[in-house]
Amino acid sequence: MKENFKKYLKTYIVSSIVSLIIGIAIFLIIYFSNNMTMYSAINGASLSAVILLCLGGLMWVASEGFFDIFAYGFKQVGSFMFSKKPNENNNFSNYKEQNRVKRENKPKVFLPILLVGLLFLIVMIILRIIEVTM
């Protein structure tokens, strides 16, 4: 695990920065379009958190192979209709195993996105606590 983290540290840093920029952009768009009140800051932080957490969650589910059956089906239909060798991948379990082996050596890009989404969730909770105490 540590070797993979060190190996893909640059990828993790870049994905963290990109997701942070996207979250801040969403926050600023909501904040400045709604009269710059505490309510609009809470809305901006919560919308940023929801979007980043949903995106990271969807990426996590996809990296675990949830959508492999759909990709396999479309590949089978495409090879049947357009290829000279139809039914090239007849065995779904072999297809899934090949994808699992490929995914083992790839970085887990969804982790920084989920962490930045959690950061915006914490900011939203803090802003909500400040609003209630005012």
Short mmCIF file of N, CA, C and O in Angstrom, two decimals:
data_model
loop_
_atom_site.label_atom_id
_atom_site.label_comp_id
_atom_site.label_asym_id
_atom_site.label_seq_id
_atom_site.Cartn_x
_atom_site.Cartn_y
_atom_site.Cartn_z
N MET A 1 0.83 -1.20 0.00
CA MET A 1 0.00 0.00 0.00
C MET A 1 0.87 1.25 0.00
O MET A 1 0.60 2.17 -0.75
N LYS A 2 1.90 1.29 0.86
CA LYS A 2 2.76 2.46 0.91
C LYS A 2 3.54 2.65 -0.38
O LYS A 2 3.80 3.77 -0.79
N GLU A 3 3.94 1.52 -1.01
CA GLU A 3 4.66 1.63 -2.27
C GLU A 3 3.78 2.25 -3.34
O GLU A 3 4.23 3.08 -4.12
N ASN A 4 2.51 1.83 -3.38
CA ASN A 4 1.58 2.41 -4.34
C ASN A 4 1.34 3.88 -4.05
O ASN A 4 1.21 4.69 -4.96
N PHE A 5 1.26 4.25 -2.77
CA PHE A 5 1.04 5.65 -2.42
C PHE A 5 2.23 6.50 -2.86
O PHE A 5 2.04 7.56 -3.45
N LYS A 6 3.42 6.02 -2.60
CA LYS A 6 4.61 6.77 -3.03
C LYS A 6 4.72 6.81 -4.55
O LYS A 6 5.13 7.82 -5.12
N LYS A 7 4.34 5.73 -5.18
CA LYS A 7 4.43 5.64 -6.63
C LYS A 7 3.48 6.62 -7.31
O LYS A 7 3.81 7.23 -8.33
N TYR A 8 2.29 6.78 -6.76
CA TYR A 8 1.27 7.63 -7.36
C TYR A 8 1.04 8.93 -6.59
O TYR A 8 -0.03 9.53 -6.71
N LEU A 9 2.01 9.37 -5.82
CA LEU A 9 1.85 10.58 -5.02
C LEU A 9 1.53 11.79 -5.88
O LEU A 9 0.67 12.61 -5.54
N LYS A 10 2.20 11.91 -7.02
CA LYS A 10 1.95 13.03 -7.92
C LYS A 10 0.51 13.02 -8.43
O LYS A 10 -0.15 14.05 -8.49
N THR A 11 0.01 11.84 -8.76
CA THR A 11 -1.37 11.71 -9.23
C THR A 11 -2.36 12.10 -8.14
O THR A 11 -3.35 12.79 -8.41
N TYR A 12 -2.08 11.68 -6.92
CA TYR A 12 -2.96 12.02 -5.80
C TYR A 12 -2.96 13.53 -5.53
O TYR A 12 -4.01 14.11 -5.25
N ILE A 13 -1.80 14.15 -5.62
CA ILE A 13 -1.72 15.59 -5.38
C ILE A 13 -2.48 16.35 -6.47
O ILE A 13 -3.24 17.27 -6.17
N VAL A 14 -2.29 15.95 -7.71
CA VAL A 14 -2.98 16.63 -8.82
C VAL A 14 -4.49 16.46 -8.71
O VAL A 14 -5.25 17.41 -8.87
N SER A 15 -4.95 15.24 -8.40
CA SER A 15 -6.40 15.04 -8.29
C SER A 15 -6.97 15.77 -7.08
O SER A 15 -8.11 16.25 -7.13
N SER A 16 -6.19 15.90 -6.00
CA SER A 16 -6.65 16.69 -4.86
C SER A 16 -6.79 18.16 -5.22
O SER A 16 -7.79 18.80 -4.87
N ILE A 17 -5.80 18.68 -5.92
CA ILE A 17 -5.84 20.10 -6.31
C ILE A 17 -6.99 20.37 -7.27
O ILE A 17 -7.72 21.35 -7.12
N VAL A 18 -7.18 19.49 -8.25
CA VAL A 18 -8.26 19.68 -9.22
C VAL A 18 -9.63 19.60 -8.54
O VAL A 18 -10.50 20.43 -8.79
N SER A 19 -9.82 18.63 -7.65
CA SER A 19 -11.11 18.53 -6.97
C SER A 19 -11.33 19.70 -6.01
O SER A 19 -12.45 20.17 -5.86
N LEU A 20 -10.27 20.20 -5.41
CA LEU A 20 -10.39 21.38 -4.54
C LEU A 20 -10.77 22.61 -5.36
O LEU A 20 -11.62 23.40 -4.94
N ILE A 21 -10.18 22.77 -6.53
CA ILE A 21 -10.52 23.90 -7.40
C ILE A 21 -11.97 23.79 -7.86
O ILE A 21 -12.70 24.79 -7.87
N ILE A 22 -12.41 22.59 -8.21
CA ILE A 22 -13.81 22.41 -8.63
C ILE A 22 -14.76 22.72 -7.47
O ILE A 22 -15.76 23.41 -7.64
N GLY A 23 -14.44 22.25 -6.27
CA GLY A 23 -15.28 22.53 -5.11
C GLY A 23 -15.34 24.01 -4.78
O GLY A 23 -16.41 24.55 -4.48
N ILE A 24 -14.19 24.68 -4.83
CA ILE A 24 -14.17 26.12 -4.55
C ILE A 24 -14.94 26.88 -5.62
O ILE A 24 -15.66 27.85 -5.32
N ALA A 25 -14.81 26.47 -6.88
CA ALA A 25 -15.56 27.14 -7.95
C ALA A 25 -17.06 26.99 -7.75
O ALA A 25 -17.81 27.97 -7.89
N ILE A 26 -17.51 25.80 -7.39
CA ILE A 26 -18.94 25.60 -7.13
C ILE A 26 -19.38 26.45 -5.94
O ILE A 26 -20.43 27.12 -5.99
N PHE A 27 -18.57 26.46 -4.89
CA PHE A 27 -18.88 27.26 -3.71
C PHE A 27 -19.01 28.74 -4.07
O PHE A 27 -19.97 29.40 -3.67
N LEU A 28 -18.03 29.27 -4.82
CA LEU A 28 -18.05 30.70 -5.15
C LEU A 28 -19.21 31.06 -6.08
O LEU A 28 -19.80 32.13 -5.93
N ILE A 29 -19.54 30.18 -7.01
CA ILE A 29 -20.67 30.45 -7.90
C ILE A 29 -21.96 30.54 -7.10
O ILE A 29 -22.76 31.47 -7.29
N ILE A 30 -22.19 29.62 -6.19
CA ILE A 30 -23.41 29.64 -5.38
C ILE A 30 -23.39 30.83 -4.42
O ILE A 30 -24.40 31.52 -4.25
N TYR A 31 -22.24 31.09 -3.82
CA TYR A 31 -22.14 32.17 -2.82
C TYR A 31 -22.40 33.53 -3.46
O TYR A 31 -23.15 34.34 -2.92
N PHE A 32 -21.77 33.80 -4.60
CA PHE A 32 -21.92 35.12 -5.21
C PHE A 32 -23.22 35.28 -5.97
O PHE A 32 -23.65 36.40 -6.23
N SER A 33 -23.87 34.21 -6.35
CA SER A 33 -25.14 34.34 -7.07
C SER A 33 -26.34 34.47 -6.13
O SER A 33 -27.43 34.78 -6.58
N ASN A 34 -26.14 34.26 -4.83
CA ASN A 34 -27.24 34.31 -3.87
C ASN A 34 -27.03 35.34 -2.77
O ASN A 34 -27.16 35.06 -1.59
N ASN A 35 -26.70 36.56 -3.13
CA ASN A 35 -26.64 37.71 -2.21
C ASN A 35 -25.56 37.63 -1.14
O ASN A 35 -25.60 38.38 -0.18
N MET A 36 -24.63 36.73 -1.21
CA MET A 36 -23.49 36.62 -0.30
C MET A 36 -23.91 36.63 1.18
O MET A 36 -23.41 37.41 1.98
N THR A 37 -24.81 35.77 1.54
CA THR A 37 -25.25 35.63 2.93
C THR A 37 -24.68 34.33 3.50
O THR A 37 -24.09 33.52 2.79
N MET A 38 -24.88 34.14 4.80
CA MET A 38 -24.44 32.91 5.44
C MET A 38 -25.20 31.71 4.88
O MET A 38 -24.63 30.63 4.70
N TYR A 39 -26.46 31.92 4.56
CA TYR A 39 -27.28 30.87 3.98
C TYR A 39 -26.72 30.42 2.62
O TYR A 39 -26.67 29.23 2.33
N SER A 40 -26.28 31.39 1.80
CA SER A 40 -25.72 31.02 0.51
C SER A 40 -24.35 30.35 0.67
O SER A 40 -23.98 29.50 -0.14
N ALA A 41 -23.59 30.70 1.71
CA ALA A 41 -22.31 30.02 1.97
C ALA A 41 -22.56 28.57 2.37
O ALA A 41 -21.83 27.66 1.93
N ILE A 42 -23.57 28.34 3.19
CA ILE A 42 -23.92 26.97 3.58
C ILE A 42 -24.38 26.17 2.36
O ILE A 42 -23.98 25.01 2.17
N ASN A 43 -25.19 26.80 1.51
CA ASN A 43 -25.65 26.13 0.29
C ASN A 43 -24.47 25.79 -0.63
O ASN A 43 -24.42 24.70 -1.21
N GLY A 44 -23.54 26.73 -0.77
CA GLY A 44 -22.39 26.49 -1.63
C GLY A 44 -21.51 25.37 -1.12
O GLY A 44 -21.06 24.51 -1.89
N ALA A 45 -21.26 25.35 0.19
CA ALA A 45 -20.43 24.30 0.78
C ALA A 45 -21.13 22.95 0.69
O ALA A 45 -20.48 21.94 0.39
N SER A 46 -22.43 22.93 0.94
CA SER A 46 -23.13 21.64 0.88
C SER A 46 -23.24 21.13 -0.55
O SER A 46 -23.10 19.92 -0.79
N LEU A 47 -23.46 22.00 -1.51
CA LEU A 47 -23.53 21.56 -2.90
C LEU A 47 -22.17 21.06 -3.38
O LEU A 47 -22.09 20.05 -4.08
N SER A 48 -21.10 21.73 -2.98
CA SER A 48 -19.76 21.26 -3.33
C SER A 48 -19.50 19.89 -2.72
O SER A 48 -18.95 19.00 -3.38
N ALA A 49 -19.89 19.72 -1.46
CA ALA A 49 -19.69 18.44 -0.79
C ALA A 49 -20.47 17.33 -1.47
O ALA A 49 -19.94 16.24 -1.71
N VAL A 50 -21.71 17.59 -1.80
CA VAL A 50 -22.56 16.57 -2.42
C VAL A 50 -22.02 16.18 -3.78
O VAL A 50 -21.92 14.98 -4.11
N ILE A 51 -21.64 17.15 -4.59
CA ILE A 51 -21.14 16.85 -5.93
C ILE A 51 -19.84 16.06 -5.86
O ILE A 51 -19.67 15.05 -6.54
N LEU A 52 -18.91 16.49 -5.00
CA LEU A 52 -17.63 15.78 -4.91
C LEU A 52 -17.78 14.39 -4.29
O LEU A 52 -17.14 13.44 -4.73
N LEU A 53 -18.63 14.26 -3.29
CA LEU A 53 -18.84 12.95 -2.68
C LEU A 53 -19.53 11.99 -3.65
O LEU A 53 -19.19 10.80 -3.71
N CYS A 54 -20.50 12.50 -4.41
CA CYS A 54 -21.16 11.64 -5.40
C CYS A 54 -20.20 11.24 -6.51
O CYS A 54 -20.18 10.08 -6.93
N LEU A 55 -19.40 12.17 -6.97
CA LEU A 55 -18.43 11.86 -8.02
C LEU A 55 -17.39 10.86 -7.52
O LEU A 55 -17.09 9.87 -8.20
N GLY A 56 -16.86 11.08 -6.33
CA GLY A 56 -15.90 10.14 -5.76
C GLY A 56 -16.51 8.78 -5.50
O GLY A 56 -15.88 7.75 -5.73
N GLY A 57 -17.75 8.76 -5.02
CA GLY A 57 -18.43 7.49 -4.78
C GLY A 57 -18.68 6.72 -6.06
O GLY A 57 -18.51 5.50 -6.12
N LEU A 58 -19.08 7.43 -7.11
CA LEU A 58 -19.30 6.78 -8.39
C LEU A 58 -17.99 6.24 -8.97
O LEU A 58 -17.96 5.14 -9.52
N MET A 59 -16.93 7.00 -8.79
CA MET A 59 -15.62 6.52 -9.26
C MET A 59 -15.17 5.30 -8.46
O MET A 59 -14.57 4.37 -9.02
N TRP A 60 -15.46 5.28 -7.17
CA TRP A 60 -15.10 4.13 -6.34
C TRP A 60 -15.87 2.88 -6.77
O TRP A 60 -15.30 1.81 -6.91
N VAL A 61 -17.16 3.05 -6.98
CA VAL A 61 -17.99 1.92 -7.40
C VAL A 61 -17.51 1.40 -8.76
O VAL A 61 -17.43 0.19 -8.98
N ALA A 62 -17.19 2.31 -9.67
CA ALA A 62 -16.71 1.89 -10.99
C ALA A 62 -15.36 1.19 -10.89
O ALA A 62 -15.10 0.23 -11.60
N SER A 63 -14.50 1.65 -9.97
CA SER A 63 -13.18 1.02 -9.84
C SER A 63 -13.27 -0.36 -9.20
O SER A 63 -12.37 -1.18 -9.35
N GLU A 64 -14.35 -0.64 -8.51
CA GLU A 64 -14.55 -1.96 -7.93
C GLU A 64 -15.15 -2.95 -8.92
O GLU A 64 -15.28 -4.13 -8.61
N GLY A 65 -15.52 -2.47 -10.11
CA GLY A 65 -16.00 -3.38 -11.15
C GLY A 65 -17.51 -3.52 -11.23
O GLY A 65 -18.01 -4.47 -11.81
N PHE A 66 -18.24 -2.58 -10.66
CA PHE A 66 -19.69 -2.67 -10.65
C PHE A 66 -20.27 -2.60 -12.06
O PHE A 66 -21.27 -3.25 -12.35
N PHE A 67 -19.66 -1.81 -12.94
CA PHE A 67 -20.19 -1.61 -14.27
C PHE A 67 -19.55 -2.53 -15.32
O PHE A 67 -19.75 -2.33 -16.52
N ASP A 68 -18.80 -3.53 -14.89
CA ASP A 68 -18.13 -4.43 -15.83
C ASP A 68 -19.12 -5.20 -16.70
O ASP A 68 -18.85 -5.46 -17.87
N ILE A 69 -20.24 -5.56 -16.14
CA ILE A 69 -21.22 -6.34 -16.90
C ILE A 69 -21.77 -5.52 -18.07
O ILE A 69 -21.98 -6.05 -19.16
N PHE A 70 -21.96 -4.21 -17.86
CA PHE A 70 -22.45 -3.35 -18.94
C PHE A 70 -21.39 -3.20 -20.03
O PHE A 70 -21.71 -3.27 -21.23
N ALA A 71 -20.14 -2.99 -19.63
CA ALA A 71 -19.06 -2.87 -20.61
C ALA A 71 -18.89 -4.16 -21.39
O ALA A 71 -18.68 -4.13 -22.61
N TYR A 72 -18.99 -5.27 -20.69
CA TYR A 72 -18.88 -6.58 -21.34
C TYR A 72 -20.01 -6.78 -22.35
O TYR A 72 -19.79 -7.22 -23.47
N GLY A 73 -21.20 -6.41 -21.97
CA GLY A 73 -22.35 -6.55 -22.86
C GLY A 73 -22.21 -5.69 -24.11
O GLY A 73 -22.46 -6.16 -25.23
N PHE A 74 -21.81 -4.43 -23.94
CA PHE A 74 -21.63 -3.57 -25.10
C PHE A 74 -20.49 -4.05 -25.99
O PHE A 74 -20.56 -3.97 -27.21
N LYS A 75 -19.44 -4.57 -25.37
CA LYS A 75 -18.32 -5.10 -26.14
C LYS A 75 -18.77 -6.33 -26.95
O LYS A 75 -18.37 -6.50 -28.10
N GLN A 76 -19.58 -7.17 -26.35
CA GLN A 76 -20.08 -8.35 -27.05
C GLN A 76 -20.99 -7.96 -28.22
O GLN A 76 -20.88 -8.52 -29.31
N VAL A 77 -21.87 -7.00 -27.99
CA VAL A 77 -22.76 -6.55 -29.06
C VAL A 77 -21.96 -5.91 -30.18
O VAL A 77 -22.19 -6.18 -31.36
N GLY A 78 -20.97 -5.08 -29.82
CA GLY A 78 -20.13 -4.44 -30.84
C GLY A 78 -19.32 -5.45 -31.62
O GLY A 78 -19.20 -5.34 -32.85
N SER A 79 -18.77 -6.44 -30.95
CA SER A 79 -17.97 -7.43 -31.68
C SER A 79 -18.86 -8.32 -32.54
O SER A 79 -18.45 -8.77 -33.60
N PHE A 80 -20.08 -8.56 -32.11
CA PHE A 80 -21.00 -9.37 -32.90
C PHE A 80 -21.43 -8.63 -34.16
O PHE A 80 -21.54 -9.22 -35.23
N MET A 81 -21.66 -7.33 -34.03
CA MET A 81 -22.18 -6.56 -35.16
C MET A 81 -21.09 -6.11 -36.12
O MET A 81 -21.31 -6.06 -37.33
N PHE A 82 -19.91 -5.75 -35.61
CA PHE A 82 -18.94 -5.08 -36.46
C PHE A 82 -17.62 -5.82 -36.63
O PHE A 82 -16.81 -5.43 -37.45
N SER A 83 -17.37 -6.86 -35.88
CA SER A 83 -16.09 -7.53 -35.94
C SER A 83 -16.15 -8.76 -36.83
O SER A 83 -17.20 -9.36 -37.02
N LYS A 84 -14.98 -9.12 -37.35
CA LYS A 84 -14.90 -10.33 -38.15
C LYS A 84 -14.78 -11.57 -37.26
O LYS A 84 -14.96 -12.68 -37.71
N LYS A 85 -14.47 -11.34 -35.97
CA LYS A 85 -14.38 -12.45 -35.01
C LYS A 85 -15.42 -12.24 -33.91
O LYS A 85 -15.10 -11.76 -32.83
N PRO A 86 -16.67 -12.56 -34.17
CA PRO A 86 -17.67 -12.38 -33.10
C PRO A 86 -17.43 -13.36 -31.96
O PRO A 86 -16.79 -14.39 -32.13
N ASN A 87 -17.92 -13.00 -30.82
CA ASN A 87 -17.80 -13.81 -29.60
C ASN A 87 -16.34 -14.04 -29.21
O ASN A 87 -15.95 -15.12 -28.81
N GLU A 88 -15.54 -12.98 -29.36
CA GLU A 88 -14.12 -13.08 -29.01
C GLU A 88 -13.94 -13.28 -27.51
O GLU A 88 -13.09 -14.04 -27.08
N ASN A 89 -14.75 -12.60 -26.71
CA ASN A 89 -14.69 -12.73 -25.25
C ASN A 89 -15.95 -13.44 -24.78
O ASN A 89 -16.89 -12.82 -24.30
N ASN A 90 -15.98 -14.73 -24.87
CA ASN A 90 -17.17 -15.47 -24.50
C ASN A 90 -17.34 -15.63 -23.00
O ASN A 90 -18.43 -15.89 -22.54
N ASN A 91 -16.31 -15.50 -22.25
CA ASN A 91 -16.35 -15.82 -20.83
C ASN A 91 -16.29 -14.54 -19.99
O ASN A 91 -15.25 -13.88 -19.95
N PHE A 92 -17.39 -14.20 -19.32
CA PHE A 92 -17.43 -12.98 -18.51
C PHE A 92 -16.48 -13.06 -17.32
O PHE A 92 -15.88 -12.06 -16.95
N SER A 93 -16.34 -14.23 -16.73
CA SER A 93 -15.46 -14.33 -15.56
C SER A 93 -14.01 -14.06 -15.93
O SER A 93 -13.29 -13.43 -15.15
N ASN A 94 -13.56 -14.49 -17.10
CA ASN A 94 -12.21 -14.17 -17.55
C ASN A 94 -12.06 -12.67 -17.82
O ASN A 94 -11.05 -12.06 -17.48
N TYR A 95 -13.08 -12.08 -18.41
CA TYR A 95 -13.08 -10.64 -18.68
C TYR A 95 -13.00 -9.85 -17.38
O TYR A 95 -12.22 -8.90 -17.26
N LYS A 96 -13.77 -10.27 -16.40
CA LYS A 96 -13.77 -9.57 -15.11
C LYS A 96 -12.43 -9.74 -14.39
O LYS A 96 -11.92 -8.80 -13.78
N GLU A 97 -11.85 -10.91 -14.47
CA GLU A 97 -10.55 -11.15 -13.85
C GLU A 97 -9.45 -10.32 -14.51
O GLU A 97 -8.58 -9.77 -13.83
N GLN A 98 -9.49 -10.21 -15.82
CA GLN A 98 -8.51 -9.37 -16.53
C GLN A 98 -8.63 -7.92 -16.09
O GLN A 98 -7.62 -7.24 -15.86
N ASN A 99 -9.85 -7.43 -15.96
CA ASN A 99 -10.06 -6.05 -15.51
C ASN A 99 -9.60 -5.86 -14.07
O ASN A 99 -9.06 -4.82 -13.72
N ARG A 100 -9.82 -6.85 -13.21
CA ARG A 100 -9.39 -6.75 -11.82
C ARG A 100 -7.87 -6.65 -11.72
O ARG A 100 -7.35 -5.84 -10.97
N VAL A 101 -7.18 -7.43 -12.52
CA VAL A 101 -5.72 -7.40 -12.52
C VAL A 101 -5.22 -6.05 -13.02
O VAL A 101 -4.27 -5.48 -12.46
N LYS A 102 -5.87 -5.50 -14.05
CA LYS A 102 -5.48 -4.18 -14.56
C LYS A 102 -5.70 -3.10 -13.50
O LYS A 102 -4.89 -2.17 -13.37
N ARG A 103 -6.81 -3.19 -12.76
CA ARG A 103 -7.14 -2.17 -11.77
C ARG A 103 -6.25 -2.21 -10.54
O ARG A 103 -6.12 -1.22 -9.84
N GLU A 104 -5.65 -3.36 -10.25
CA GLU A 104 -4.80 -3.49 -9.07
C GLU A 104 -3.62 -2.53 -9.11
O GLU A 104 -3.20 -2.02 -8.08
N ASN A 105 -3.08 -2.29 -10.29
CA ASN A 105 -1.89 -1.48 -10.42
C ASN A 105 -2.18 -0.03 -10.77
O ASN A 105 -1.27 0.71 -11.10
N LYS A 106 -3.42 0.38 -10.73
CA LYS A 106 -3.79 1.76 -11.03
C LYS A 106 -3.98 2.55 -9.73
O LYS A 106 -4.34 1.99 -8.70
N PRO A 107 -3.76 3.86 -9.78
CA PRO A 107 -3.97 4.67 -8.56
C PRO A 107 -5.45 4.77 -8.22
O PRO A 107 -6.32 4.72 -9.09
N LYS A 108 -5.73 4.93 -6.96
CA LYS A 108 -7.09 5.09 -6.47
C LYS A 108 -7.41 6.58 -6.44
O LYS A 108 -7.35 7.23 -5.40
N VAL A 109 -7.77 7.13 -7.59
CA VAL A 109 -7.98 8.56 -7.75
C VAL A 109 -9.21 9.04 -6.98
O VAL A 109 -9.31 10.21 -6.62
N PHE A 110 -10.12 8.14 -6.68
CA PHE A 110 -11.34 8.54 -5.99
C PHE A 110 -11.08 8.94 -4.54
O PHE A 110 -11.86 9.70 -3.96
N LEU A 111 -10.00 8.46 -3.93
CA LEU A 111 -9.72 8.78 -2.53
C LEU A 111 -9.52 10.27 -2.27
O LEU A 111 -10.14 10.83 -1.37
N PRO A 112 -8.67 10.98 -3.05
CA PRO A 112 -8.56 12.43 -2.81
C PRO A 112 -9.85 13.18 -3.07
O PRO A 112 -10.15 14.16 -2.36
N ILE A 113 -10.64 12.73 -4.03
CA ILE A 113 -11.90 13.41 -4.31
C ILE A 113 -12.87 13.23 -3.14
O ILE A 113 -13.54 14.18 -2.73
N LEU A 114 -12.91 12.03 -2.58
CA LEU A 114 -13.76 11.80 -1.40
C LEU A 114 -13.28 12.62 -0.21
O LEU A 114 -14.09 13.15 0.56
N LEU A 115 -11.97 12.73 -0.03
CA LEU A 115 -11.43 13.51 1.09
C LEU A 115 -11.75 14.99 0.95
O LEU A 115 -12.11 15.65 1.93
N VAL A 116 -11.65 15.53 -0.26
CA VAL A 116 -12.00 16.94 -0.47
C VAL A 116 -13.51 17.13 -0.28
O VAL A 116 -13.94 18.15 0.28
N GLY A 117 -14.30 16.17 -0.70
CA GLY A 117 -15.75 16.24 -0.46
C GLY A 117 -16.06 16.24 1.03
O GLY A 117 -16.93 16.98 1.50
N LEU A 118 -15.34 15.41 1.80
CA LEU A 118 -15.51 15.41 3.26
C LEU A 118 -15.07 16.74 3.86
O LEU A 118 -15.68 17.21 4.83
N LEU A 119 -14.04 17.35 3.30
CA LEU A 119 -13.59 18.66 3.78
C LEU A 119 -14.70 19.69 3.60
O LEU A 119 -14.98 20.48 4.52
N PHE A 120 -15.35 19.70 2.44
CA PHE A 120 -16.45 20.63 2.22
C PHE A 120 -17.65 20.30 3.11
O PHE A 120 -18.37 21.20 3.55
N LEU A 121 -17.86 19.05 3.42
CA LEU A 121 -18.92 18.66 4.34
C LEU A 121 -18.63 19.20 5.75
O LEU A 121 -19.53 19.72 6.42
N ILE A 122 -17.39 19.11 6.17
CA ILE A 122 -17.00 19.66 7.48
C ILE A 122 -17.16 21.18 7.50
O ILE A 122 -17.65 21.74 8.48
N VAL A 123 -16.78 21.84 6.39
CA VAL A 123 -16.95 23.30 6.31
C VAL A 123 -18.43 23.65 6.40
O VAL A 123 -18.82 24.61 7.08
N MET A 124 -19.27 22.87 5.74
CA MET A 124 -20.71 23.13 5.79
C MET A 124 -21.25 22.96 7.21
O MET A 124 -22.05 23.78 7.67
N ILE A 125 -20.79 21.95 7.92
CA ILE A 125 -21.24 21.74 9.30
C ILE A 125 -20.79 22.89 10.19
O ILE A 125 -21.56 23.39 11.02
N ILE A 126 -19.55 23.32 10.01
CA ILE A 126 -19.04 24.45 10.81
C ILE A 126 -19.83 25.71 10.52
O ILE A 126 -20.21 26.46 11.45
N LEU A 127 -20.10 25.99 9.24
CA LEU A 127 -20.89 27.17 8.89
C LEU A 127 -22.30 27.08 9.46
O LEU A 127 -22.86 28.09 9.92
N ARG A 128 -22.86 25.90 9.46
CA ARG A 128 -24.21 25.71 10.02
C ARG A 128 -24.20 25.96 11.53
O ARG A 128 -25.13 26.59 12.07
N ILE A 129 -23.17 25.49 12.22
CA ILE A 129 -23.06 25.73 13.67
C ILE A 129 -22.91 27.23 13.94
O ILE A 129 -23.53 27.76 14.87
N ILE A 130 -22.11 27.90 13.14
CA ILE A 130 -21.94 29.35 13.31
C ILE A 130 -23.24 30.08 13.06
O ILE A 130 -23.58 31.02 13.80
N GLU A 131 -24.00 29.66 12.06
CA GLU A 131 -25.27 30.32 11.77
C GLU A 131 -26.28 30.12 12.91
O GLU A 131 -27.00 31.04 13.27
N VAL A 132 -26.30 28.94 13.48
CA VAL A 132 -27.26 28.66 14.56
C VAL A 132 -26.91 29.46 15.80
O VAL A 132 -27.81 29.95 16.50
N THR A 133 -25.63 29.62 16.09
CA THR A 133 -25.24 30.35 17.30
C THR A 133 -25.35 31.85 17.15
O THR A 133 -25.29 32.55 18.15
N MET A 134 -25.50 32.36 15.94
CA MET A 134 -25.60 33.81 15.76
C MET A 134 -26.98 34.32 16.06
O MET A 134 -27.96 33.81 16.01
#
